[in-house]
Coordinates of C-alpha atoms and ligand atoms in Angstrom, one line a residue:
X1 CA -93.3 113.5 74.5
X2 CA -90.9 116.0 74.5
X3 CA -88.7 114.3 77.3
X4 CA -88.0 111.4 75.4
X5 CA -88.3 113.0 72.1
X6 CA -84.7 112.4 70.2
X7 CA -82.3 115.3 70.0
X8 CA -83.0 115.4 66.2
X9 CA -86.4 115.4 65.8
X10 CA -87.0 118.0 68.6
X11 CA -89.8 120.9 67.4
X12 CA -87.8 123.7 66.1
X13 CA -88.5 127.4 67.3
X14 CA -87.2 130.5 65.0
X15 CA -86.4 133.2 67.4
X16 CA -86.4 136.7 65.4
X17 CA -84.9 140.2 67.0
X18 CA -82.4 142.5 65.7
X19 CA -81.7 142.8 69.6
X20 CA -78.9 140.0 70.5
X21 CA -79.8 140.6 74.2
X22 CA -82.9 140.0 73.7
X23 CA -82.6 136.4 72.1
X24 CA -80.4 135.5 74.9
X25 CA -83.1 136.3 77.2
X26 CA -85.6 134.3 75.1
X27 CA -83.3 131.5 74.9
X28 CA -82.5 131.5 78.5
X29 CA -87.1 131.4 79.2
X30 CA -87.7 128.9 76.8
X31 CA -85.0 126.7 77.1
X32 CA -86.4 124.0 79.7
X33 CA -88.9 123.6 76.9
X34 CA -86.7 121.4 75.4
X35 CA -86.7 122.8 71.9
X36 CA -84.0 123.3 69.2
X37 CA -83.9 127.3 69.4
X38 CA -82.7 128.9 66.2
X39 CA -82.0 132.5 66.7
X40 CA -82.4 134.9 63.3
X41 CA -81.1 138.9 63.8
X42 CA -82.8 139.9 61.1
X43 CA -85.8 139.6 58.5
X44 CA -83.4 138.4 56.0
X45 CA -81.7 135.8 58.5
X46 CA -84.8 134.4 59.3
X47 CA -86.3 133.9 55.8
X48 CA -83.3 132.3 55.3
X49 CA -83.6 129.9 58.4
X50 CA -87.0 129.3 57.3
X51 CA -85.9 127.9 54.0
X52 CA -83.6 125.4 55.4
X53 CA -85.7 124.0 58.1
X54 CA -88.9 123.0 59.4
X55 CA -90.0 125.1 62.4
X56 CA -92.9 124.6 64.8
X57 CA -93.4 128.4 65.7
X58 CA -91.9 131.7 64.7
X59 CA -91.5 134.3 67.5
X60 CA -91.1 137.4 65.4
X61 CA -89.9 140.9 66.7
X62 CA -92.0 143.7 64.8
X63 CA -89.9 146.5 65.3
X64 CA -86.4 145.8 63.1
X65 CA -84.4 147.6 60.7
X66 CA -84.6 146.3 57.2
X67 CA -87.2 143.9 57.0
X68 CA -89.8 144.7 59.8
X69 CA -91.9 141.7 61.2
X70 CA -94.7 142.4 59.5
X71 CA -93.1 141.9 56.1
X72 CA -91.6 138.9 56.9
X73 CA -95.0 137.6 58.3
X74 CA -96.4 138.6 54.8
X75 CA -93.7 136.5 53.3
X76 CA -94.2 133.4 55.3
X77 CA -97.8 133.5 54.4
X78 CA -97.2 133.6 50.8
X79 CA -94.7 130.6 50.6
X80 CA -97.2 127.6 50.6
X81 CA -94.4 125.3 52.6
X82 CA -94.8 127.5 55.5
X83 CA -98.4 129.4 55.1
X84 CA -99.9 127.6 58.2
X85 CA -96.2 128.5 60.6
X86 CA -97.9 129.6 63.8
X87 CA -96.1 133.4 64.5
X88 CA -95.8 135.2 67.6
X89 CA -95.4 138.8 67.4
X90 CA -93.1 140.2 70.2
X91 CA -94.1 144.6 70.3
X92 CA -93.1 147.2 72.4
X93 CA -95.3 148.2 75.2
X94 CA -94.8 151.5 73.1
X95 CA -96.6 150.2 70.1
X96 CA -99.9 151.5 69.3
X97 CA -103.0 148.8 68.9
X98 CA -103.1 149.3 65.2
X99 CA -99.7 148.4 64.8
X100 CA -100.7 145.0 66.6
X101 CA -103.8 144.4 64.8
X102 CA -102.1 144.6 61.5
X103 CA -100.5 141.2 63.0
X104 CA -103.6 139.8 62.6
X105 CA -104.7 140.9 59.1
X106 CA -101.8 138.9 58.6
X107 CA -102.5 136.0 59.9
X108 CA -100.3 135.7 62.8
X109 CA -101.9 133.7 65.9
X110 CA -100.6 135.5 68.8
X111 CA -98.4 138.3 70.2
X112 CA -96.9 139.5 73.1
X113 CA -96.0 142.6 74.6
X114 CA -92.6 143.5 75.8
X115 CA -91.6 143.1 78.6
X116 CA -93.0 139.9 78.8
X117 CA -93.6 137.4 81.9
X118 CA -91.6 134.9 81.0
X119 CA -94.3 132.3 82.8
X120 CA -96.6 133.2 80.3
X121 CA -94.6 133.8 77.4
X122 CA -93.2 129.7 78.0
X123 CA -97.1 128.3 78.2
X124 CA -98.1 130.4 75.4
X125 CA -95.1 128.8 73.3
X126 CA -94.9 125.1 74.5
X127 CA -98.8 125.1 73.5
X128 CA -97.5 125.3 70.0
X129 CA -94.8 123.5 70.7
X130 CA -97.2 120.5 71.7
X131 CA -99.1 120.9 69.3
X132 CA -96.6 120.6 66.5
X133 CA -95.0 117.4 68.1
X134 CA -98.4 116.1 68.4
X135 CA -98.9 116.6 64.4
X136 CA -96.1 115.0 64.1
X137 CA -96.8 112.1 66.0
X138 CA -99.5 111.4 64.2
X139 CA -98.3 111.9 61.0
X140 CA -95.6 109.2 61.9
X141 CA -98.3 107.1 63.6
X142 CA -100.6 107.3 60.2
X143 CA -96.9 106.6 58.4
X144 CA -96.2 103.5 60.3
X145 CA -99.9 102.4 59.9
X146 CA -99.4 102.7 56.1
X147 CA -96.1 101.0 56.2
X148 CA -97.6 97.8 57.8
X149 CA -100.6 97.9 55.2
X150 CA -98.3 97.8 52.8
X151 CA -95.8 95.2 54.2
X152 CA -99.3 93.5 55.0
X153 CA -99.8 93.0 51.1
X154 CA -96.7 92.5 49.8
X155 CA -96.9 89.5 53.0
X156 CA -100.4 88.7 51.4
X157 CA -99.1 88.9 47.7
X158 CA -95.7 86.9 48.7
X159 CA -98.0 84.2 49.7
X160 CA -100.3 84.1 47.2
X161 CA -97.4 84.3 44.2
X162 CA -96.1 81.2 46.8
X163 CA -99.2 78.9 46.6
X164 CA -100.1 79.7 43.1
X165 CA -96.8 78.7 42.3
X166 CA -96.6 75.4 44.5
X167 CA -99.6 74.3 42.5
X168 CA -98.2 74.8 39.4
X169 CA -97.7 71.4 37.8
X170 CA -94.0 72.8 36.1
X171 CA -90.4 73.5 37.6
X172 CA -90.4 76.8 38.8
X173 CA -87.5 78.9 40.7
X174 CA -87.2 82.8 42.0
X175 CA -83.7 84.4 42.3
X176 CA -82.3 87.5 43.1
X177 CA -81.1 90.2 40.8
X178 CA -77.4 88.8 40.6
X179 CA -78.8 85.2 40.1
X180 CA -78.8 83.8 44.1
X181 CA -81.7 81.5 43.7
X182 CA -83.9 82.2 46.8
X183 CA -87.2 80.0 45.9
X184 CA -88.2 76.5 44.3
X185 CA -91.6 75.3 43.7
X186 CA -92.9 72.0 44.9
X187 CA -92.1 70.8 41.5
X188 CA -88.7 72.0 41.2
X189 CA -88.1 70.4 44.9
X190 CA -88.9 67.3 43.1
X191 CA -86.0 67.6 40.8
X192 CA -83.3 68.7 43.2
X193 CA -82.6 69.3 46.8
X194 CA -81.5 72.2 46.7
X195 CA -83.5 75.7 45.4
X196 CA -80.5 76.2 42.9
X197 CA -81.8 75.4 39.6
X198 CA -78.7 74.3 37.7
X199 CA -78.8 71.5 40.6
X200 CA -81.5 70.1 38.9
X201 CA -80.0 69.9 35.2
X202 CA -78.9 66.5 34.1
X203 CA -75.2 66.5 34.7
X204 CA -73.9 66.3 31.2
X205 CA -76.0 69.8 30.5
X206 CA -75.5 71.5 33.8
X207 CA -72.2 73.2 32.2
X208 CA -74.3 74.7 28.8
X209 CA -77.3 75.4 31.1
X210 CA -74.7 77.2 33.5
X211 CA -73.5 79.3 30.8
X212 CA -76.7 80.4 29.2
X213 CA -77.3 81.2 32.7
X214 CA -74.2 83.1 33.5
X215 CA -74.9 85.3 30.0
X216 CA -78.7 86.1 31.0
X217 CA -77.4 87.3 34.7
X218 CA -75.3 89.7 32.8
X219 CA -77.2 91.1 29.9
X220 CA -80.7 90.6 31.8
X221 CA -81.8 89.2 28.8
X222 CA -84.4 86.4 28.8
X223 CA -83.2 83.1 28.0
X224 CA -84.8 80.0 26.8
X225 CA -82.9 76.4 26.8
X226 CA -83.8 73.1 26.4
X227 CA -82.5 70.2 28.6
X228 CA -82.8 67.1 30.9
X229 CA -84.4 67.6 34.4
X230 CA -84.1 64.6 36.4
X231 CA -83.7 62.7 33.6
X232 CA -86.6 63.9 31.8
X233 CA -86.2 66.8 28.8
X234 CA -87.5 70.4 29.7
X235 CA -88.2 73.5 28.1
X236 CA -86.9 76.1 30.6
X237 CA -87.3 80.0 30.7
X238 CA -86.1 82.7 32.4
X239 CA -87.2 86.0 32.5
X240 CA -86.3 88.9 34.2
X241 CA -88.7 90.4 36.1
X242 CA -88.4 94.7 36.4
X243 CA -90.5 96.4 39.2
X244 CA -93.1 99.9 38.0
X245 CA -89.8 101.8 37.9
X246 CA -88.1 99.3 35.6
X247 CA -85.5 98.4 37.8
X248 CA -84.6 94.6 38.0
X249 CA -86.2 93.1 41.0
X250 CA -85.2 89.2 40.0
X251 CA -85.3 86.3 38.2
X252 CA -88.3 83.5 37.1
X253 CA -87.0 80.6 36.0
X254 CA -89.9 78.1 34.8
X255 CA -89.4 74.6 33.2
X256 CA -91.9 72.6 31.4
X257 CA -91.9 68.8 30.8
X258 CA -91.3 68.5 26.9
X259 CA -90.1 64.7 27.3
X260 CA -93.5 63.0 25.2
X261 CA -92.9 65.6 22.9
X262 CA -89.3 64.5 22.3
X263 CA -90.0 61.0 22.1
X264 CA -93.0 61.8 20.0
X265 CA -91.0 63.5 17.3
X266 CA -88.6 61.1 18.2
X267 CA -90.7 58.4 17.0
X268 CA -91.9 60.1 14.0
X269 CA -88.0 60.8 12.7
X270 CA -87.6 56.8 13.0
X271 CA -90.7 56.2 11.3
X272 CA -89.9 58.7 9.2
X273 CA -86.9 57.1 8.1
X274 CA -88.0 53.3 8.5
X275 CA -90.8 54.3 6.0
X276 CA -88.8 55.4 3.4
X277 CA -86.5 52.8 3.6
X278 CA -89.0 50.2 3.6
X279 CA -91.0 52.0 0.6
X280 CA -87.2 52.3 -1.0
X281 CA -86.4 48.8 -1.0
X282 CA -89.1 47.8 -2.9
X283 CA -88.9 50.7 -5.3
X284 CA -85.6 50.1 -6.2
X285 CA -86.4 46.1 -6.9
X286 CA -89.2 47.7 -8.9
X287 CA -87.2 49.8 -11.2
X288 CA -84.3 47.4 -11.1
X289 CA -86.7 45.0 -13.1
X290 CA -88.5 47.6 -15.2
X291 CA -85.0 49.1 -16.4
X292 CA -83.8 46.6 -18.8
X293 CA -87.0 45.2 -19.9
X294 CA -87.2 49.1 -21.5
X295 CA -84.0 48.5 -22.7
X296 CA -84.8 45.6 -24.3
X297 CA -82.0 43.1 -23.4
X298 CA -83.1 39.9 -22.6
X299 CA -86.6 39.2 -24.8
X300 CA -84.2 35.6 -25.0
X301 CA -85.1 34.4 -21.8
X302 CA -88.4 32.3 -22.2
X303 CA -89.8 32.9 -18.7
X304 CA -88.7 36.8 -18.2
X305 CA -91.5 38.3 -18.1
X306 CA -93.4 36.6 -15.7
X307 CA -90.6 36.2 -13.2
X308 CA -90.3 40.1 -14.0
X309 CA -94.3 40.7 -13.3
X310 CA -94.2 38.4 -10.2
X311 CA -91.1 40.3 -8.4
X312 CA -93.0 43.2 -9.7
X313 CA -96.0 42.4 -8.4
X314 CA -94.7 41.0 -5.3
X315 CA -93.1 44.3 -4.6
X316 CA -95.9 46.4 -5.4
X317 CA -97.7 44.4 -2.8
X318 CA -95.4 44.8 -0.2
X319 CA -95.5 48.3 -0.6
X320 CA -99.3 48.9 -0.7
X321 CA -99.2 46.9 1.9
X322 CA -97.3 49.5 3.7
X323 CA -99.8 52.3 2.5
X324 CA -102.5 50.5 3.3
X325 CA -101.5 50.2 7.0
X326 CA -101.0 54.1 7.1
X327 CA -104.4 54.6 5.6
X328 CA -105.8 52.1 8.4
X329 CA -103.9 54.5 11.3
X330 CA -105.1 57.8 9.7
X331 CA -109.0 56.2 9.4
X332 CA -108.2 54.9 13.1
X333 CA -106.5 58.5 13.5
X334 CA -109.9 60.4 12.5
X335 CA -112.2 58.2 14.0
X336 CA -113.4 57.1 10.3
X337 CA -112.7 53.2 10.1
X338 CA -115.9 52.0 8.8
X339 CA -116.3 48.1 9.1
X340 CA -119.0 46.1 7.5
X341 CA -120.7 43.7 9.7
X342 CA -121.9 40.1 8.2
X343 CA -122.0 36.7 10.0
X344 CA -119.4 35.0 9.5
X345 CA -117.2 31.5 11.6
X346 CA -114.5 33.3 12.7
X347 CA -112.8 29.7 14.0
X348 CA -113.0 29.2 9.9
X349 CA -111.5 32.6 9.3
X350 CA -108.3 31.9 11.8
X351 CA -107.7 28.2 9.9
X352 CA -107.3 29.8 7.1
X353 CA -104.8 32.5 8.1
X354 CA -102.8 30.3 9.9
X355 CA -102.7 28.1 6.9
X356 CA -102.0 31.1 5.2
X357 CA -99.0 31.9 7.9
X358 CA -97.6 28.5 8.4
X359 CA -94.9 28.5 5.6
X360 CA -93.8 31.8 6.8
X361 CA -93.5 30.2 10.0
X362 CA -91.9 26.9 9.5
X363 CA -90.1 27.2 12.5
X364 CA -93.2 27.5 14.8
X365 CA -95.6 24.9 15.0
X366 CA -99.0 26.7 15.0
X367 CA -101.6 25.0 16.8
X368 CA -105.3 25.9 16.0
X369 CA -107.6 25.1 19.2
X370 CA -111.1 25.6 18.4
X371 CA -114.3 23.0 19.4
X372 CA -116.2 24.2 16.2
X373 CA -117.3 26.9 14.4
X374 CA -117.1 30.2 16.5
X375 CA -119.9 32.2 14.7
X376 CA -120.2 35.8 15.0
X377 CA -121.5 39.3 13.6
X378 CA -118.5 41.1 12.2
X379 CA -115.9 42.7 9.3
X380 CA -114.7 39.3 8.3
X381 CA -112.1 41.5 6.2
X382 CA -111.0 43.3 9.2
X383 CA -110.8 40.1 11.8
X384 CA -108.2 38.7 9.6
X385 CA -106.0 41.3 9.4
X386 CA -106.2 41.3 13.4
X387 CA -105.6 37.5 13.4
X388 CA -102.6 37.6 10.5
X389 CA -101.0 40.8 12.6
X390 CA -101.2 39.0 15.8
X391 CA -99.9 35.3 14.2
X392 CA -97.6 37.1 12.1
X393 CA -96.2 38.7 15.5
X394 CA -95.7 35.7 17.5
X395 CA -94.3 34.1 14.7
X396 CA -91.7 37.4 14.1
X397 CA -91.2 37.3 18.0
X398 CA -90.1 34.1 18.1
X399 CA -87.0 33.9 16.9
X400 CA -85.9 30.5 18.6
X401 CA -89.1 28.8 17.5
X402 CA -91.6 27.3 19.7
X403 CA -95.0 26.8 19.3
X404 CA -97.8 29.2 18.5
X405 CA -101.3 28.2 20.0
X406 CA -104.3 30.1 18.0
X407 CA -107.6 29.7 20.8
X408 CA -111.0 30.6 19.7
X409 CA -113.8 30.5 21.6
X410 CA -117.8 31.7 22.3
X411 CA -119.1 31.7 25.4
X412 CA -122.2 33.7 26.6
X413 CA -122.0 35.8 24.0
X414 CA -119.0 36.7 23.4
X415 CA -116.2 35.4 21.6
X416 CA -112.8 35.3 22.9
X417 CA -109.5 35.1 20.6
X418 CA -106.4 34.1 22.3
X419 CA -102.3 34.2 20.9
X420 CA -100.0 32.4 22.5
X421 CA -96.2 32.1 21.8
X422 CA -93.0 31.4 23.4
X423 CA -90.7 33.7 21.9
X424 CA -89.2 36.9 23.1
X425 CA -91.8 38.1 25.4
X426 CA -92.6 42.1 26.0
X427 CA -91.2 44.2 29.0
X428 CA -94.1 45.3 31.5
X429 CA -94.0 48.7 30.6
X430 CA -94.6 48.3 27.4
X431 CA -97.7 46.2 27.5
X432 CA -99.6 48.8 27.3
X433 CA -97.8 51.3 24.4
X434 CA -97.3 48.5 21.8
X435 CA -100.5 49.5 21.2
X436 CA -100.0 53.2 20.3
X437 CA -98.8 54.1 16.5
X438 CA -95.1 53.4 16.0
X439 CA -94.8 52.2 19.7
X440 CA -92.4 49.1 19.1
X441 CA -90.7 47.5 22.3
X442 CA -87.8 46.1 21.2
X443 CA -86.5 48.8 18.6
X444 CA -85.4 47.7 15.3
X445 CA -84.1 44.5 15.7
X446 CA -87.2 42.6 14.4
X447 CA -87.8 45.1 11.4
X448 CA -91.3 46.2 12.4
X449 CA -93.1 49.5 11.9
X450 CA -95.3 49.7 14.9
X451 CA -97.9 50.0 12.6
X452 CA -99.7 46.6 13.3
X453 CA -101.0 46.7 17.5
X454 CA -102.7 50.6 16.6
X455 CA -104.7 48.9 13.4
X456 CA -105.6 45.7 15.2
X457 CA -106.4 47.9 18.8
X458 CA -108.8 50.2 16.6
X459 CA -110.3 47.6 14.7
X460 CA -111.2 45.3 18.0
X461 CA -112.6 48.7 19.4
X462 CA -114.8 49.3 16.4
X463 CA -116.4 45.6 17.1
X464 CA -116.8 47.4 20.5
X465 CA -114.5 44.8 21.4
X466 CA -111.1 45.1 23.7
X467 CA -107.9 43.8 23.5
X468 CA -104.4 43.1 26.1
X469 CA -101.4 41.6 26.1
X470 CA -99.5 39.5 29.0
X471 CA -96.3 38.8 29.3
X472 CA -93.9 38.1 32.3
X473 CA -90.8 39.7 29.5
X474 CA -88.7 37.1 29.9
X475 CA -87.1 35.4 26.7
X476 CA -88.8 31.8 26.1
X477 CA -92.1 32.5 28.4
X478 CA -93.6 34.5 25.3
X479 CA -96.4 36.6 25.0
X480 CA -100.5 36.7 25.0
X481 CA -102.5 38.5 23.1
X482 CA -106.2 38.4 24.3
X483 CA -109.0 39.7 21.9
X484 CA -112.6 40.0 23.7
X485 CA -115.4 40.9 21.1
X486 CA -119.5 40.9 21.3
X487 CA -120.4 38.0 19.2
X488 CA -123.1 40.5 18.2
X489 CA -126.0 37.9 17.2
X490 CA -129.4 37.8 17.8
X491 CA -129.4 34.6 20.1
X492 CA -125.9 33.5 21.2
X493 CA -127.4 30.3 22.4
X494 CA -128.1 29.2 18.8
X495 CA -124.8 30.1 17.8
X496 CA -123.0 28.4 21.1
X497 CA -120.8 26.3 19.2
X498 CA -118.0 25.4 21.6
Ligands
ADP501 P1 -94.3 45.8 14.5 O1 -94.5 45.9 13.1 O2 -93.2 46.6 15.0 O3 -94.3 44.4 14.9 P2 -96.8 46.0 16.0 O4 -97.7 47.2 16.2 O5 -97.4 44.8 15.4 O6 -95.6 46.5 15.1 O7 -96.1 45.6 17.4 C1 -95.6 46.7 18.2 C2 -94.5 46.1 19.0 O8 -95.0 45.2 20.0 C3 -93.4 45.3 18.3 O9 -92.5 46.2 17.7 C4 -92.8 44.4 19.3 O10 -91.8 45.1 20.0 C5 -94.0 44.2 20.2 N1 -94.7 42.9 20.0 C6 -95.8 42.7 19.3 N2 -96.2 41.4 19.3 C7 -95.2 40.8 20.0 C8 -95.0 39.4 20.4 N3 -95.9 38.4 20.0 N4 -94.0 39.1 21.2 C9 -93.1 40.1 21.6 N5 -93.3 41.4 21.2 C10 -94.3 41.7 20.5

């Protein structure tokens, strides 16, 4: 060890005597040790030395003006950093045995007497000499051992922070302290390239989101922003995260997918504002008509009142109507539409609402197709307002005309209602949302609410039935709507009508 030990962390030995002859002539024995020698003159000089430095062994002259070596001994033992120093007295041949035992009372571990053979004096002093750099070696061994426990667990903790995190079904990103972005999560990788977050924000926000960015770097504040990751909006975060001794250690930058929120209250705003404009529009007819008849002004006109009551009552209609159909979606909503089953023919029932219909849709012929009656257990009330919303849609929907086939048929017990028309058609991703509350496919062009699809969808479900559109969405080629329900009687071969 002490071959290849480095210069500076050789064991150091404290060499004590007011005699400078005779620390030359204990440097010169126990220099092939290959220890740092630190020579002391005096009692003072070496308490001093021992303050400064860490020493292996202390060879201590007893007899020395001023502080003797006893006392210094005494004040090595009391100082807890060196209470264990390993001392070697160095006494006259002259000195007395109680002299040398009072070394001991003092702790000291050794002594020699003068003139000593410098043979022995060296193996007595490179035993403590090994010893110490053995001490130390395993101190540093038990160090390095602890070291790679540690780096062990932070590798450990690293990795499970990493595969917690790739899990994760959000955007998340680690950067450094001055905002170098060092990590993205499987999610964020999804979003950009590269681990840099701002990559993944939608161009047209990437210079806000920069800025908020920039502040948050500076005042280590956290920061919350909303905006459009690959195309979709996100909440995102960032937080600073401060290790035990509160110093910044980096950055957590986490983004979650707000986008169904957005069009949700997106779609409420427009229905929001649809509603009122439709429940306006009537209002206003309303009080337009009610106005002067308060005031009284045209009592001349023989038929005023009832062309007053009928565009009264027309527009009362319209809007409970309108309330009617939000009711419906809040039953639908809670679960609570109640339906009250008697038989009934519903080929009858959808006659009579395309009659109902037609002059509404002059410009579609409707075509009923049914092979008799179509009888069946069900909310008669209900079933029409499924066939009117669905006639009343392919006749809205086809705004170039073309004709509307009405099919109704039974067959093994169950009844199958079929809409046909060759209007607008409906995009294939929205064959399946036009049946969600305030879904509508082709915005406001045709005036709907969205309404309609959600209160025929949870009716048809009530009847434990299902319903579906096709459509290829291309103009002219039109749409289907398809309406499967139970006939629900007690023989459906009785009833087999078609
Ligand atoms: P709306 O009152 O808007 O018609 P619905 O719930 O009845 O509400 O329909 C939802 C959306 O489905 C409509 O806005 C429309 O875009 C689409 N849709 C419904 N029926 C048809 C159809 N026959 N042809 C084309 N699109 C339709």
């Amino acid at each position: 060890m002490s071959a290849a030990t480095p210069p500076d962390q050789r064991a150091s030995i404290l060499l004590v005597d007011d005699r400078q002859a005779n620390l030359t002539a204990l440097c010169a024995i126990l220099e092939p040790l290959g220890a740092r020698l630190v020579c002391a003159q005096s009692g003072t000089e070496a308490l001093r030395q021992l303050l400064n430095g860490e020493f292996a062994l202390v060879l201590l002259d007893v007899q020395m003006p001023g502080i003797d070596g006893f006392q210094v001994a005494t004040l090595i033992r009391q100082r807890p950093a060196t209470a264990h120093l390993p001392i070697i007295f160095l006494t006259a041949v002259s000195r007395d045995a109680a002299q040398i035992f009072e070394g001991y009372e003092h702790g000291a571990v050794d002594y020699l007497v003068k003139p000593f053979d410098p043979i022995i004096l060296r193996a007595k002093v490179s035993v403590f000499v090994d010893l110490y750099n053995k001490s130390r070696l395993i101190e540093r061994q038990s160090e390095l051992l602890r070291q790679r426990e540690r780096e062990a667990l932070e590798r450990s903790s690293e990795h499970r922070f990493r595969s917690a995190t790739e899990s994760i079904a959000a955007g998340i990103w680690v950067a450094d302290d001055a905002g170098q972005f060092l990590y993205a999560n499987r999610c964020a990788r999804q979003l950009a390239d590269s681990v840099d977050f701002l990559a993944a924000v939608d161009e047209a926000e990437r210079g806000g989101a920069a800025e908020v960015w920039r502040q948050a770097i500076a005042s280590g504040r956290p920061f919350e922003l909303e905006c459009r990751l690959g195309r979709r909006w996100h909440l995102v975060r960032g937080v600073m995260q401060v290790g035990e001794d509160t110093a910044p250690l980096g950055w957590i930058v986490s983004a979650a997918d707000i986008e169904e929120l957005k069009q949700l209250s997106r779609a409420k705003d427009a229905f929001l504002a649809i509603v009122s404009h439709e429940l306006r529009a009537p209002l206003s007819v309303v009080l337009a008509q009610t106005e002067p008849a308060l005031a009284d002004r045209r009592r001349d006109e023989p038929d005023y009142p009832d062309r007053v009551l009928a565009v009264i009552r027309r527009q009362t209609q319209k809007m409970s109507r309108l309330v009617g159909d939000l009711l419906d979606i809040a039953r639908i909503q809670a679960g609570k539409l109640s339906i009250n089953k008697e038989e009934f023919d519903l080929a009858e029932l959808a006659a009579e609402v395309v009659e109902r219909l037609r002059p509404t849709g002059e410009r579609c012929a409707i075509r009923l197709a049914t092979g008799g009656p179509v009888r069946m257990c069900g909310d008669p009330g209900r079933l029409e307002q499924v066939l009117t919303n669905l006639v009343a849609n392919a006749i809205r929907y086809s705004p170039d005309g073309g004709e509307i086939e009405v099919t109704c048929a039974e067959h093994e017990g169950a009844v199958h209602l079929v809409v046909v028309d060759h209007g607008i058609g409906i995009p294939a991703d929205k064959l399946a949302t036009i049946f969600d509350a305030f879904e509508r496919a082709h915005g406001d062009a045709y005036g709907g609410l969205g309404l309609g699809l959600n209160i025929v969808r949870g009716i048809v479900e009530q009847h434990g039935g299902t319903i579906r559109a096709v459509s290829s969405g291309k103009r002219g080629q039109g749409s289907e709507f398809h309406v499967m329900l139970p006939a629900g009687l007690a023989s459906s071969v009785t009833s087999a009508a078609v």
